[in-house]
C-alpha positions as YAML, in Angstrom:
chain: A
units: angstrom
residues:
- id: 1
  name: MET
  ca: [102.12, 110.00, 141.40]
- id: 2
  name: ALA
  ca: [104.94, 107.49, 141.03]
- id: 3
  name: GLY
  ca: [103.50, 105.13, 138.42]
- id: 4
  name: PRO
  ca: [103.93, 101.35, 138.11]
- id: 5
  name: LEU
  ca: [107.50, 101.62, 136.77]
- id: 6
  name: ASP
  ca: [108.74, 103.89, 139.55]
- id: 7
  name: GLY
  ca: [112.33, 102.94, 140.36]
- id: 8
  name: VAL
  ca: [113.13, 101.47, 136.95]
- id: 9
  name: ARG
  ca: [116.14, 103.22, 135.41]
- id: 10
  name: VAL
  ca: [116.34, 103.42, 131.62]
- id: 11
  name: LEU
  ca: [119.23, 104.55, 129.43]
- id: 12
  name: GLU
  ca: [118.08, 105.36, 125.89]
- id: 13
  name: VAL
  ca: [120.31, 106.25, 122.96]
- id: 14
  name: ALA
  ca: [118.55, 109.07, 121.09]
- id: 15
  name: GLY
  ca: [116.98, 108.10, 117.79]
- id: 16
  name: LEU
  ca: [113.89, 108.61, 115.67]
- id: 17
  name: GLY
  ca: [110.41, 107.10, 115.73]
- id: 18
  name: PRO
  ca: [109.78, 103.78, 117.45]
- id: 19
  name: ALA
  ca: [112.65, 103.60, 119.97]
- id: 20
  name: PRO
  ca: [111.89, 107.05, 121.44]
- id: 21
  name: PHE
  ca: [108.20, 106.10, 121.51]
- id: 22
  name: ALA
  ca: [109.08, 103.07, 123.63]
- id: 23
  name: GLY
  ca: [111.07, 105.35, 125.91]
- id: 24
  name: MET
  ca: [108.08, 107.68, 126.17]
- id: 25
  name: LEU
  ca: [105.81, 104.80, 127.18]
- id: 26
  name: LEU
  ca: [108.24, 103.78, 129.92]
- id: 27
  name: ALA
  ca: [108.66, 107.36, 131.13]
- id: 28
  name: ASP
  ca: [104.88, 107.83, 131.13]
- id: 29
  name: MET
  ca: [104.64, 104.88, 133.51]
- id: 30
  name: GLY
  ca: [107.11, 106.43, 135.95]
- id: 31
  name: ALA
  ca: [110.49, 105.07, 134.83]
- id: 32
  name: ASP
  ca: [113.52, 107.33, 135.19]
- id: 33
  name: VAL
  ca: [114.60, 107.62, 131.55]
- id: 34
  name: VAL
  ca: [117.92, 109.23, 130.62]
- id: 35
  name: VAL
  ca: [118.41, 109.86, 126.92]
- id: 36
  name: ILE
  ca: [121.90, 110.02, 125.43]
- id: 37
  name: SER
  ca: [121.66, 112.85, 122.91]
- id: 38
  name: ARG
  ca: [124.25, 113.68, 120.31]
- id: 39
  name: ALA
  ca: [126.67, 116.30, 121.60]
- id: 40
  name: ASP
  ca: [128.21, 117.33, 118.26]
- id: 41
  name: ARG
  ca: [127.39, 120.77, 116.92]
- id: 42
  name: SER
  ca: [125.37, 119.51, 113.96]
- id: 43
  name: PHE
  ca: [122.62, 118.35, 116.29]
- id: 44
  name: GLY
  ca: [121.14, 120.48, 119.03]
- id: 45
  name: ALA
  ca: [117.51, 120.89, 119.96]
- id: 46
  name: ASP
  ca: [116.37, 124.49, 120.26]
- id: 47
  name: PRO
  ca: [114.93, 124.78, 123.80]
- id: 48
  name: SER
  ca: [112.07, 126.88, 122.42]
- id: 49
  name: THR
  ca: [110.95, 124.07, 120.07]
- id: 50
  name: ALA
  ca: [111.95, 121.02, 122.14]
- id: 51
  name: LYS
  ca: [108.52, 121.15, 123.82]
- id: 52
  name: ALA
  ca: [106.90, 119.91, 120.59]
- id: 53
  name: ASP
  ca: [108.88, 116.65, 120.72]
- id: 54
  name: VAL
  ca: [106.10, 114.88, 122.62]
- id: 55
  name: ALA
  ca: [107.71, 111.44, 122.19]
- id: 56
  name: GLY
  ca: [110.67, 112.86, 124.12]
- id: 57
  name: ARG
  ca: [108.70, 113.83, 127.20]
- id: 58
  name: GLY
  ca: [109.56, 112.58, 130.66]
- id: 59
  name: ARG
  ca: [113.30, 112.25, 130.03]
- id: 60
  name: ARG
  ca: [116.48, 113.75, 131.33]
- id: 61
  name: SER
  ca: [119.05, 114.45, 128.62]
- id: 62
  name: ILE
  ca: [122.82, 114.05, 128.60]
- id: 63
  name: GLY
  ca: [124.79, 115.18, 125.58]
- id: 64
  name: ILE
  ca: [127.50, 112.69, 124.55]
- id: 65
  name: ASP
  ca: [129.51, 112.43, 121.35]
- id: 66
  name: LEU
  ca: [129.55, 108.65, 121.03]
- id: 67
  name: LYS
  ca: [132.44, 108.78, 118.56]
- id: 68
  name: ALA
  ca: [134.70, 110.79, 120.85]
- id: 69
  name: THR
  ca: [137.56, 109.13, 122.71]
- id: 70
  name: GLY
  ca: [136.37, 108.31, 126.20]
- id: 71
  name: ALA
  ca: [132.67, 108.46, 125.34]
- id: 72
  name: VAL
  ca: [132.17, 104.70, 125.76]
- id: 73
  name: ASP
  ca: [133.61, 104.89, 129.27]
- id: 74
  name: VAL
  ca: [131.01, 107.50, 130.18]
- id: 75
  name: VAL
  ca: [128.19, 105.42, 128.76]
- id: 76
  name: LEU
  ca: [129.35, 102.31, 130.59]
- id: 77
  name: ALA
  ca: [129.55, 104.28, 133.83]
- id: 78
  name: LEU
  ca: [125.90, 105.15, 133.32]
- id: 79
  name: VAL
  ca: [125.15, 101.48, 132.58]
- id: 80
  name: ASP
  ca: [126.26, 100.67, 136.14]
- id: 81
  name: HIS
  ca: [123.14, 102.49, 137.34]
- id: 82
  name: THR
  ca: [120.76, 101.20, 134.66]
- id: 83
  name: ASP
  ca: [118.04, 98.55, 134.46]
- id: 84
  name: VAL
  ca: [117.15, 98.98, 130.77]
- id: 85
  name: PHE
  ca: [119.25, 100.02, 127.77]
- id: 86
  name: ILE
  ca: [117.50, 101.02, 124.52]
- id: 87
  name: GLU
  ca: [119.07, 101.53, 121.09]
- id: 88
  name: GLY
  ca: [117.60, 101.81, 117.62]
- id: 89
  name: PHE
  ca: [120.65, 101.42, 115.39]
- id: 90
  name: ARG
  ca: [120.92, 99.11, 112.41]
- id: 91
  name: PRO
  ca: [122.42, 95.73, 113.36]
- id: 92
  name: GLY
  ca: [126.10, 95.96, 114.18]
- id: 93
  name: VAL
  ca: [126.28, 99.73, 114.75]
- id: 94
  name: ALA
  ca: [126.08, 99.57, 118.55]
- id: 95
  name: GLU
  ca: [128.81, 96.92, 118.51]
- id: 96
  name: ARG
  ca: [131.05, 99.15, 116.39]
- id: 97
  name: LEU
  ca: [130.49, 102.03, 118.80]
- id: 98
  name: GLY
  ca: [131.48, 99.81, 121.71]
- id: 99
  name: ILE
  ca: [128.08, 99.76, 123.40]
- id: 100
  name: GLY
  ca: [126.68, 96.50, 122.05]
- id: 101
  name: PRO
  ca: [124.81, 94.05, 124.26]
- id: 102
  name: ASP
  ca: [127.82, 91.85, 125.04]
- id: 103
  name: ILE
  ca: [129.80, 94.77, 126.41]
- id: 104
  name: VAL
  ca: [126.88, 96.39, 128.23]
- id: 105
  name: ARG
  ca: [125.72, 93.16, 129.85]
- id: 106
  name: ALA
  ca: [129.27, 92.16, 130.78]
- id: 107
  name: ARG
  ca: [129.37, 95.42, 132.67]
- id: 108
  name: ASN
  ca: [125.94, 94.92, 134.23]
- id: 109
  name: PRO
  ca: [124.42, 91.42, 133.77]
- id: 110
  name: GLY
  ca: [121.06, 92.62, 135.04]
- id: 111
  name: VAL
  ca: [120.52, 95.04, 132.16]
- id: 112
  name: VAL
  ca: [117.59, 94.42, 129.85]
- id: 113
  name: TYR
  ca: [118.99, 95.42, 126.44]
- id: 114
  name: GLY
  ca: [116.25, 96.51, 124.02]
- id: 115
  name: ARG
  ca: [117.11, 96.61, 120.29]
- id: 116
  name: MET
  ca: [114.67, 98.34, 117.93]
- id: 117
  name: THR
  ca: [115.05, 97.77, 114.19]
- id: 118
  name: GLY
  ca: [112.86, 97.55, 111.14]
- id: 119
  name: TRP
  ca: [113.90, 94.13, 109.83]
- id: 120
  name: GLY
  ca: [115.36, 92.56, 112.98]
- id: 121
  name: GLN
  ca: [118.84, 91.47, 113.97]
- id: 122
  name: THR
  ca: [118.83, 88.47, 111.60]
- id: 123
  name: GLY
  ca: [117.58, 87.62, 108.13]
- id: 124
  name: PRO
  ca: [118.61, 88.68, 104.61]
- id: 125
  name: ARG
  ca: [117.08, 92.17, 104.99]
- id: 126
  name: SER
  ca: [118.49, 92.86, 108.45]
- id: 127
  name: SER
  ca: [121.00, 95.48, 107.26]
- id: 128
  name: GLN
  ca: [118.76, 96.98, 104.59]
- id: 129
  name: ALA
  ca: [117.34, 100.49, 104.95]
- id: 130
  name: GLY
  ca: [113.60, 100.81, 105.31]
- id: 131
  name: HIS
  ca: [110.65, 102.70, 106.70]
- id: 132
  name: ASP
  ca: [107.23, 101.85, 108.08]
- id: 133
  name: ILE
  ca: [105.67, 101.45, 104.63]
- id: 134
  name: ASN
  ca: [108.29, 98.84, 103.71]
- id: 135
  name: TYR
  ca: [107.87, 96.80, 106.88]
- id: 136
  name: ILE
  ca: [104.08, 96.65, 106.74]
- id: 137
  name: GLY
  ca: [104.29, 95.94, 103.02]
- id: 138
  name: VAL
  ca: [106.50, 92.89, 103.48]
- id: 139
  name: ALA
  ca: [104.58, 91.69, 106.56]
- id: 140
  name: GLY
  ca: [101.27, 91.77, 104.71]
- id: 141
  name: PRO
  ca: [98.95, 94.37, 106.30]
- id: 142
  name: LEU
  ca: [99.53, 97.11, 103.71]
- id: 143
  name: ALA
  ca: [98.18, 95.02, 100.82]
- id: 144
  name: HIS
  ca: [94.79, 94.87, 102.54]
- id: 145
  name: MET
  ca: [94.47, 98.56, 103.46]
- id: 146
  name: GLY
  ca: [92.61, 100.80, 101.05]
- id: 147
  name: ARG
  ca: [89.56, 101.04, 98.87]
- id: 148
  name: GLU
  ca: [88.51, 98.73, 96.09]
- id: 149
  name: GLY
  ca: [90.15, 99.49, 92.78]
- id: 150
  name: GLN
  ca: [92.78, 101.74, 94.36]
- id: 151
  name: LEU
  ca: [96.36, 101.22, 95.43]
- id: 152
  name: PRO
  ca: [96.96, 100.43, 99.11]
- id: 153
  name: THR
  ca: [96.66, 103.40, 101.46]
- id: 154
  name: PRO
  ca: [99.54, 103.81, 103.96]
- id: 155
  name: PRO
  ca: [97.93, 104.20, 107.43]
- id: 156
  name: LEU
  ca: [100.25, 107.05, 108.52]
- id: 157
  name: ASN
  ca: [103.21, 105.28, 110.16]
- id: 158
  name: LEU
  ca: [101.22, 103.91, 113.06]
- id: 159
  name: VAL
  ca: [101.26, 100.18, 112.25]
- id: 160
  name: GLY
  ca: [104.99, 99.63, 111.72]
- id: 161
  name: ASP
  ca: [106.79, 102.34, 113.64]
- id: 162
  name: PHE
  ca: [104.62, 102.73, 116.69]
- id: 163
  name: GLY
  ca: [102.17, 99.84, 117.11]
- id: 164
  name: GLY
  ca: [104.46, 97.18, 115.65]
- id: 165
  name: GLY
  ca: [107.67, 98.86, 116.78]
- id: 166
  name: GLY
  ca: [107.81, 101.09, 119.84]
- id: 167
  name: MET
  ca: [104.86, 99.50, 121.62]
- id: 168
  name: LEU
  ca: [106.24, 96.03, 120.92]
- id: 169
  name: LEU
  ca: [109.62, 97.02, 122.38]
- id: 170
  name: ALA
  ca: [108.01, 98.51, 125.50]
- id: 171
  name: PHE
  ca: [105.99, 95.32, 125.97]
- id: 172
  name: GLY
  ca: [109.14, 93.22, 125.55]
- id: 173
  name: ILE
  ca: [110.96, 95.33, 128.14]
- id: 174
  name: ALA
  ca: [108.10, 94.93, 130.62]
- id: 175
  name: CYS
  ca: [108.19, 91.16, 130.06]
- id: 176
  name: ALA
  ca: [111.97, 90.98, 130.50]
- id: 177
  name: LEU
  ca: [111.82, 93.03, 133.70]
- id: 178
  name: THR
  ca: [109.18, 90.67, 135.06]
- id: 179
  name: GLU
  ca: [111.38, 87.66, 134.27]
- id: 180
  name: ARG
  ca: [114.41, 89.39, 135.79]
- id: 181
  name: ALA
  ca: [112.55, 89.65, 139.09]
- id: 182
  name: ARG
  ca: [112.71, 85.83, 139.20]
- id: 183
  name: SER
  ca: [116.12, 85.13, 137.65]
- id: 184
  name: GLY
  ca: [118.08, 88.24, 138.49]
- id: 185
  name: GLN
  ca: [119.39, 88.28, 134.91]
- id: 186
  name: GLY
  ca: [118.77, 90.69, 132.07]
- id: 187
  name: GLN
  ca: [118.49, 89.66, 128.43]
- id: 188
  name: VAL
  ca: [118.58, 91.04, 124.90]
- id: 189
  name: ILE
  ca: [115.32, 91.92, 123.13]
- id: 190
  name: ASP
  ca: [115.22, 91.80, 119.34]
- id: 191
  name: ALA
  ca: [112.18, 93.95, 118.52]
- id: 192
  name: ALA
  ca: [111.57, 94.25, 114.78]
- id: 193
  name: MET
  ca: [108.88, 96.36, 113.19]
- id: 194
  name: VAL
  ca: [108.27, 93.73, 110.52]
- id: 195
  name: ASP
  ca: [107.56, 91.19, 113.28]
- id: 196
  name: GLY
  ca: [105.33, 93.62, 115.15]
- id: 197
  name: ALA
  ca: [103.31, 94.46, 112.05]
- id: 198
  name: ALA
  ca: [102.77, 90.73, 111.50]
- id: 199
  name: LEU
  ca: [101.76, 90.30, 115.14]
- id: 200
  name: LEU
  ca: [99.16, 93.06, 114.88]
- id: 201
  name: ALA
  ca: [97.67, 91.15, 111.96]
- id: 202
  name: ALA
  ca: [97.16, 87.98, 114.03]
- id: 203
  name: PRO
  ca: [93.34, 88.00, 113.71]
- id: 204
  name: MET
  ca: [93.47, 88.88, 110.02]
- id: 205
  name: VAL
  ca: [95.89, 86.29, 108.66]
- id: 206
  name: PRO
  ca: [93.66, 83.26, 109.28]
- id: 207
  name: ALA
  ca: [90.56, 85.21, 108.27]
- id: 208
  name: TYR
  ca: [92.00, 85.71, 104.79]
- id: 209
  name: ALA
  ca: [93.53, 82.22, 104.63]
- id: 210
  name: LEU
  ca: [90.21, 80.55, 105.47]
- id: 211
  name: GLY
  ca: [88.24, 82.66, 103.03]
- id: 212
  name: TYR
  ca: [86.33, 84.54, 105.72]
- id: 213
  name: LEU
  ca: [87.65, 87.75, 104.16]
- id: 214
  name: HIS
  ca: [88.20, 88.42, 100.45]
- id: 215
  name: PRO
  ca: [91.82, 88.97, 99.40]
- id: 216
  name: GLU
  ca: [90.79, 92.06, 97.40]
- id: 217
  name: ARG
  ca: [91.10, 95.13, 99.62]
- id: 218
  name: GLY
  ca: [88.08, 97.34, 100.04]
- id: 219
  name: THR
  ca: [85.60, 94.52, 99.53]
- id: 220
  name: ASN
  ca: [85.14, 93.33, 103.11]
- id: 221
  name: PHE
  ca: [82.97, 94.48, 105.97]
- id: 222
  name: ILE
  ca: [85.86, 96.09, 107.90]
- id: 223
  name: ASP
  ca: [87.93, 97.64, 105.10]
- id: 224
  name: SER
  ca: [85.44, 100.11, 103.55]
- id: 225
  name: GLY
  ca: [83.57, 97.54, 101.50]
- id: 226
  name: ALA
  ca: [80.42, 97.48, 103.60]
- id: 227
  name: PRO
  ca: [78.01, 100.42, 103.86]
- id: 228
  name: TYR
  ca: [77.61, 99.86, 107.59]
- id: 229
  name: TYR
  ca: [81.35, 100.23, 108.31]
- id: 230
  name: GLU
  ca: [82.32, 103.43, 106.56]
- id: 231
  name: VAL
  ca: [83.09, 107.13, 106.83]
- id: 232
  name: TYR
  ca: [80.47, 109.50, 105.43]
- id: 233
  name: GLU
  ca: [80.44, 113.21, 104.68]
- id: 234
  name: CYS
  ca: [77.68, 115.23, 106.27]
- id: 235
  name: GLY
  ca: [75.91, 118.26, 104.86]
- id: 236
  name: ASP
  ca: [78.43, 120.67, 106.37]
- id: 237
  name: GLY
  ca: [81.41, 118.81, 104.93]
- id: 238
  name: ARG
  ca: [82.36, 117.27, 108.25]
- id: 239
  name: LEU
  ca: [82.91, 113.53, 108.60]
- id: 240
  name: ILE
  ca: [81.15, 110.85, 110.60]
- id: 241
  name: SER
  ca: [82.07, 107.20, 111.23]
- id: 242
  name: VAL
  ca: [79.62, 104.32, 111.13]
- id: 243
  name: GLY
  ca: [80.44, 100.91, 112.63]
- id: 244
  name: ALA
  ca: [77.03, 99.24, 112.73]
- id: 245
  name: ILE
  ca: [78.24, 95.68, 112.15]
- id: 246
  name: GLU
  ca: [75.83, 93.76, 114.39]
- id: 247
  name: ALA
  ca: [72.21, 93.46, 113.28]
- id: 248
  name: PRO
  ca: [70.69, 95.51, 116.15]
- id: 249
  name: PHE
  ca: [73.13, 98.36, 115.51]
- id: 250
  name: TYR
  ca: [72.42, 98.20, 111.79]
- id: 251
  name: ALA
  ca: [68.68, 98.37, 112.46]
- id: 252
  name: ASN
  ca: [69.24, 101.44, 114.63]
- id: 253
  name: LEU
  ca: [71.33, 103.00, 111.85]
- id: 254
  name: LEU
  ca: [68.54, 102.58, 109.31]
- id: 255
  name: ASP
  ca: [66.02, 103.89, 111.81]
- id: 256
  name: GLY
  ca: [68.06, 107.04, 112.47]
- id: 257
  name: LEU
  ca: [68.50, 107.61, 108.76]
- id: 258
  name: GLY
  ca: [64.78, 107.20, 108.12]
- id: 259
  name: LEU
  ca: [65.33, 104.13, 105.94]
- id: 260
  name: VAL
  ca: [63.43, 101.55, 107.96]
- id: 261
  name: ASP
  ca: [60.41, 101.52, 105.64]
- id: 262
  name: VAL
  ca: [62.45, 101.83, 102.45]
- id: 263
  name: PRO
  ca: [62.92, 98.62, 100.44]
- id: 264
  name: LEU
  ca: [66.60, 97.75, 100.81]
- id: 265
  name: ALA
  ca: [68.76, 94.74, 100.12]
- id: 266
  name: ASP
  ca: [69.81, 92.50, 103.00]
- id: 267
  name: GLN
  ca: [72.68, 93.76, 105.15]
- id: 268
  name: ASP
  ca: [74.92, 90.88, 104.06]
- id: 269
  name: ASP
  ca: [74.15, 91.12, 100.35]
- id: 270
  name: GLU
  ca: [77.62, 92.15, 99.20]
- id: 271
  name: ALA
  ca: [76.49, 92.70, 95.61]
- id: 272
  name: ALA
  ca: [74.16, 95.44, 96.86]
- id: 273
  name: TRP
  ca: [76.72, 97.17, 99.05]
- id: 274
  name: PRO
  ca: [77.81, 99.85, 96.53]
- id: 275
  name: ALA
  ca: [74.24, 100.98, 95.84]
- id: 276
  name: LEU
  ca: [73.32, 100.91, 99.53]
- id: 277
  name: LYS
  ca: [76.41, 102.92, 100.38]
- id: 278
  name: GLU
  ca: [75.38, 105.58, 97.87]
- id: 279
  name: ARG
  ca: [71.90, 105.69, 99.38]
- id: 280
  name: ILE
  ca: [73.23, 106.15, 102.91]
- id: 281
  name: ALA
  ca: [75.75, 108.75, 101.75]
- id: 282
  name: ALA
  ca: [72.96, 110.76, 100.14]
- id: 283
  name: VAL
  ca: [71.00, 110.80, 103.39]
- id: 284
  name: PHE
  ca: [73.99, 111.86, 105.53]
- id: 285
  name: ALA
  ca: [74.59, 114.72, 103.08]
- id: 286
  name: THR
  ca: [71.20, 116.24, 103.93]
- id: 287
  name: ARG
  ca: [72.13, 117.44, 107.43]
- id: 288
  name: PRO
  ca: [75.15, 118.89, 109.22]
- id: 289
  name: ARG
  ca: [77.15, 116.58, 111.44]
- id: 290
  name: HIS
  ca: [75.92, 117.99, 114.74]
- id: 291
  name: ALA
  ca: [72.36, 117.20, 113.70]
- id: 292
  name: TRP
  ca: [73.24, 113.58, 112.93]
- id: 293
  name: LEU
  ca: [75.13, 113.23, 116.20]
- id: 294
  name: ALA
  ca: [71.98, 114.36, 117.98]
- id: 295
  name: VAL
  ca: [69.96, 111.72, 116.12]
- id: 296
  name: PHE
  ca: [72.41, 108.98, 117.07]
- id: 297
  name: ALA
  ca: [73.09, 110.16, 120.62]
- id: 298
  name: GLY
  ca: [71.78, 106.91, 122.15]
- id: 299
  name: SER
  ca: [74.12, 104.31, 123.62]
- id: 300
  name: GLU
  ca: [73.13, 101.63, 121.09]
- id: 301
  name: ASN
  ca: [74.34, 103.47, 118.01]
- id: 302
  name: CYS
  ca: [77.82, 102.86, 116.60]
- id: 303
  name: VAL
  ca: [78.08, 106.34, 115.11]
- id: 304
  name: ALA
  ca: [80.73, 108.90, 116.09]
- id: 305
  name: PRO
  ca: [82.46, 111.97, 114.66]
- id: 306
  name: VAL
  ca: [85.74, 111.76, 112.80]
- id: 307
  name: HIS
  ca: [88.01, 114.34, 114.41]
- id: 308
  name: ARG
  ca: [91.17, 115.92, 113.10]
- id: 309
  name: PHE
  ca: [93.89, 116.26, 115.71]
- id: 310
  name: ASP
  ca: [93.10, 119.97, 116.02]
- id: 311
  name: GLU
  ca: [89.54, 119.07, 117.07]
- id: 312
  name: VAL
  ca: [90.14, 116.48, 119.80]
- id: 313
  name: LEU
  ca: [90.07, 119.00, 122.65]
- id: 314
  name: ASP
  ca: [86.50, 119.89, 121.67]
- id: 315
  name: ASP
  ca: [85.09, 116.39, 122.15]
- id: 316
  name: ASP
  ca: [83.16, 116.05, 125.42]
- id: 317
  name: HIS
  ca: [84.13, 112.41, 125.97]
- id: 318
  name: LEU
  ca: [87.84, 113.00, 125.38]
- id: 319
  name: VAL
  ca: [87.70, 116.05, 127.62]
- id: 320
  name: ALA
  ca: [85.90, 114.16, 130.39]
- id: 321
  name: ARG
  ca: [88.53, 111.42, 130.37]
- id: 322
  name: GLY
  ca: [91.47, 113.75, 129.82]
- id: 323
  name: THR
  ca: [92.51, 111.63, 126.86]
- id: 324
  name: TYR
  ca: [94.31, 114.62, 125.38]
- id: 325
  name: VAL
  ca: [95.88, 117.53, 127.25]
- id: 326
  name: GLU
  ca: [97.47, 120.76, 126.18]
- id: 327
  name: ARG
  ca: [100.78, 121.86, 127.66]
- id: 328
  name: ASP
  ca: [102.70, 124.94, 126.55]
- id: 329
  name: GLY
  ca: [100.47, 125.17, 123.50]
- id: 330
  name: VAL
  ca: [101.20, 121.55, 122.45]
- id: 331
  name: VAL
  ca: [98.27, 119.11, 122.29]
- id: 332
  name: GLN
  ca: [99.34, 115.61, 123.27]
- id: 333
  name: PRO
  ca: [97.84, 112.31, 124.45]
- id: 334
  name: SER
  ca: [97.79, 111.58, 128.15]
- id: 335
  name: PRO
  ca: [99.63, 108.52, 129.48]
- id: 336
  name: ALA
  ca: [97.72, 105.25, 129.11]
- id: 337
  name: PRO
  ca: [96.58, 102.78, 130.31]
- id: 338
  name: ARG
  ca: [95.30, 103.87, 133.71]
- id: 339
  name: PHE
  ca: [96.07, 102.25, 137.05]
- id: 340
  name: ASP
  ca: [94.05, 102.44, 140.24]
- id: 341
  name: ARG
  ca: [96.87, 101.99, 142.80]
- id: 342
  name: THR
  ca: [99.78, 103.55, 140.92]
- id: 343
  name: PRO
  ca: [98.23, 106.28, 138.81]
- id: 344
  name: VAL
  ca: [100.41, 108.33, 136.51]
- id: 345
  name: ALA
  ca: [100.39, 111.98, 135.54]
- id: 346
  name: LEU
  ca: [101.67, 113.76, 132.45]
- id: 347
  name: PRO
  ca: [105.46, 113.57, 132.78]
- id: 348
  name: SER
  ca: [107.88, 116.45, 132.49]
- id: 349
  name: PRO
  ca: [108.12, 118.33, 129.18]
- id: 350
  name: PRO
  ca: [110.72, 117.23, 126.59]
- id: 351
  name: ALA
  ca: [114.21, 118.29, 127.56]
- id: 352
  name: ALA
  ca: [116.62, 120.26, 125.43]
- id: 353
  name: VAL
  ca: [119.69, 118.30, 124.30]
- id: 354
  name: GLY
  ca: [122.17, 117.99, 127.15]
- id: 355
  name: GLN
  ca: [119.94, 119.85, 129.60]
- id: 356
  name: HIS
  ca: [120.81, 117.50, 132.47]
- id: 357
  name: THR
  ca: [124.37, 116.53, 131.55]
- id: 358
  name: ASP
  ca: [126.06, 117.63, 134.78]
- id: 359
  name: GLU
  ca: [123.24, 116.33, 136.97]
- id: 360
  name: ILE
  ca: [123.39, 112.88, 135.37]
- id: 361
  name: LEU
  ca: [127.18, 112.68, 135.54]
- id: 362
  name: VAL
  ca: [127.19, 113.63, 139.21]
- id: 363
  name: GLY
  ca: [124.61, 110.92, 139.84]
- id: 364
  name: ALA
  ca: [126.91, 108.41, 138.14]
- id: 365
  name: GLY
  ca: [129.82, 109.35, 140.41]
- id: 366
  name: PHE
  ca: [131.77, 111.87, 138.30]
- id: 367
  name: ASP
  ca: [133.34, 114.76, 140.19]
- id: 368
  name: ALA
  ca: [133.58, 118.38, 139.05]
- id: 369
  name: GLY
  ca: [137.10, 117.97, 137.66]
- id: 370
  name: GLN
  ca: [136.17, 114.92, 135.61]
- id: 371
  name: ILE
  ca: [133.10, 116.68, 134.23]
- id: 372
  name: ALA
  ca: [135.18, 119.71, 133.27]
- id: 373
  name: ARG
  ca: [137.66, 117.51, 131.39]
- id: 374
  name: LEU
  ca: [134.86, 115.70, 129.56]
- id: 375
  name: ARG
  ca: [133.45, 119.04, 128.48]
- id: 376
  name: SER
  ca: [136.80, 120.45, 127.39]
- id: 377
  name: THR
  ca: [137.51, 117.41, 125.21]
- id: 378
  name: GLY
  ca: [134.04, 117.47, 123.64]
- id: 379
  name: VAL
  ca: [132.94, 114.12, 125.03]
- id: 380
  name: VAL
  ca: [129.91, 115.67, 126.70]
- id: 381
  name: ALA
  ca: [127.97, 118.87, 126.19]
...
């Protein structure tokens, strides 16, 4: 199963978080991704644990010490056979190493050069350190995440690092490759997590600005304020999600809970939400989750279990779709989205650092003597 990106060659400088996630997305879709891993002794993935690096799946690995004399020449030789170059350094670092976009694209003008940073290549914060929580804080989403009367709740690092970062970069690369098919020219992509977090908030920004949503977190119908859009604890301590926003779904919720004939405030009476939420919570607490799932098994009920990651392989829907798979004892998501003509399969397991060094060098035109000299001088490993 070749995948829609079959034939696209990607060179990725090893990093953490969003840039490797972008590389994973491209590899999942069939691209040939080669990752440049650090070859110095302070960094070396244990082959027995490399399998758990799910974001590193589908790659071949070459170990290169980018600071060693001659390392840049090796990288540029690989660039000759590359469509996409990915790096996640702070602004200016790639240039100092000698593998910045000007040098890479002078060598191969068709290269799409993807740059992944938190703050972007420009702006007063561009060189400042940061993490997901900082980017989504500055961009706005974090202030609106959490319950009323509590501090904002960081949503793991999904919004900045992965949704606003790695996925944004992968989308940008796909766009640039599409444009290159017309122009024959590559270009540089400035993908910033702060921009991506803002982009994900596109529907929310005007909703708050126009007063459709209250600025206070935890007081709106989609942020835990409403009783019909909430997580509840069942009698066995397990959790269930309710998303009965529309009136028919809300009516079905009350029916399943046995509250149809009970005098209740109107669904949109925000002043009554706290009391109504307590009432619903008390009912959910009377039965175990499996009993409630049986009650709401119909297709017109927006009620579903809340799974931990160690429970996803037990869900019949996820199993039927193969949404998650287990390989070598590691549970991981399957590639997505799905394609009817160019379907994809789970790519190869994550490689150990430098596992394919010789193979990659041979493919780039290096002979045995050259490879031996590179090894002896510590340029590659």
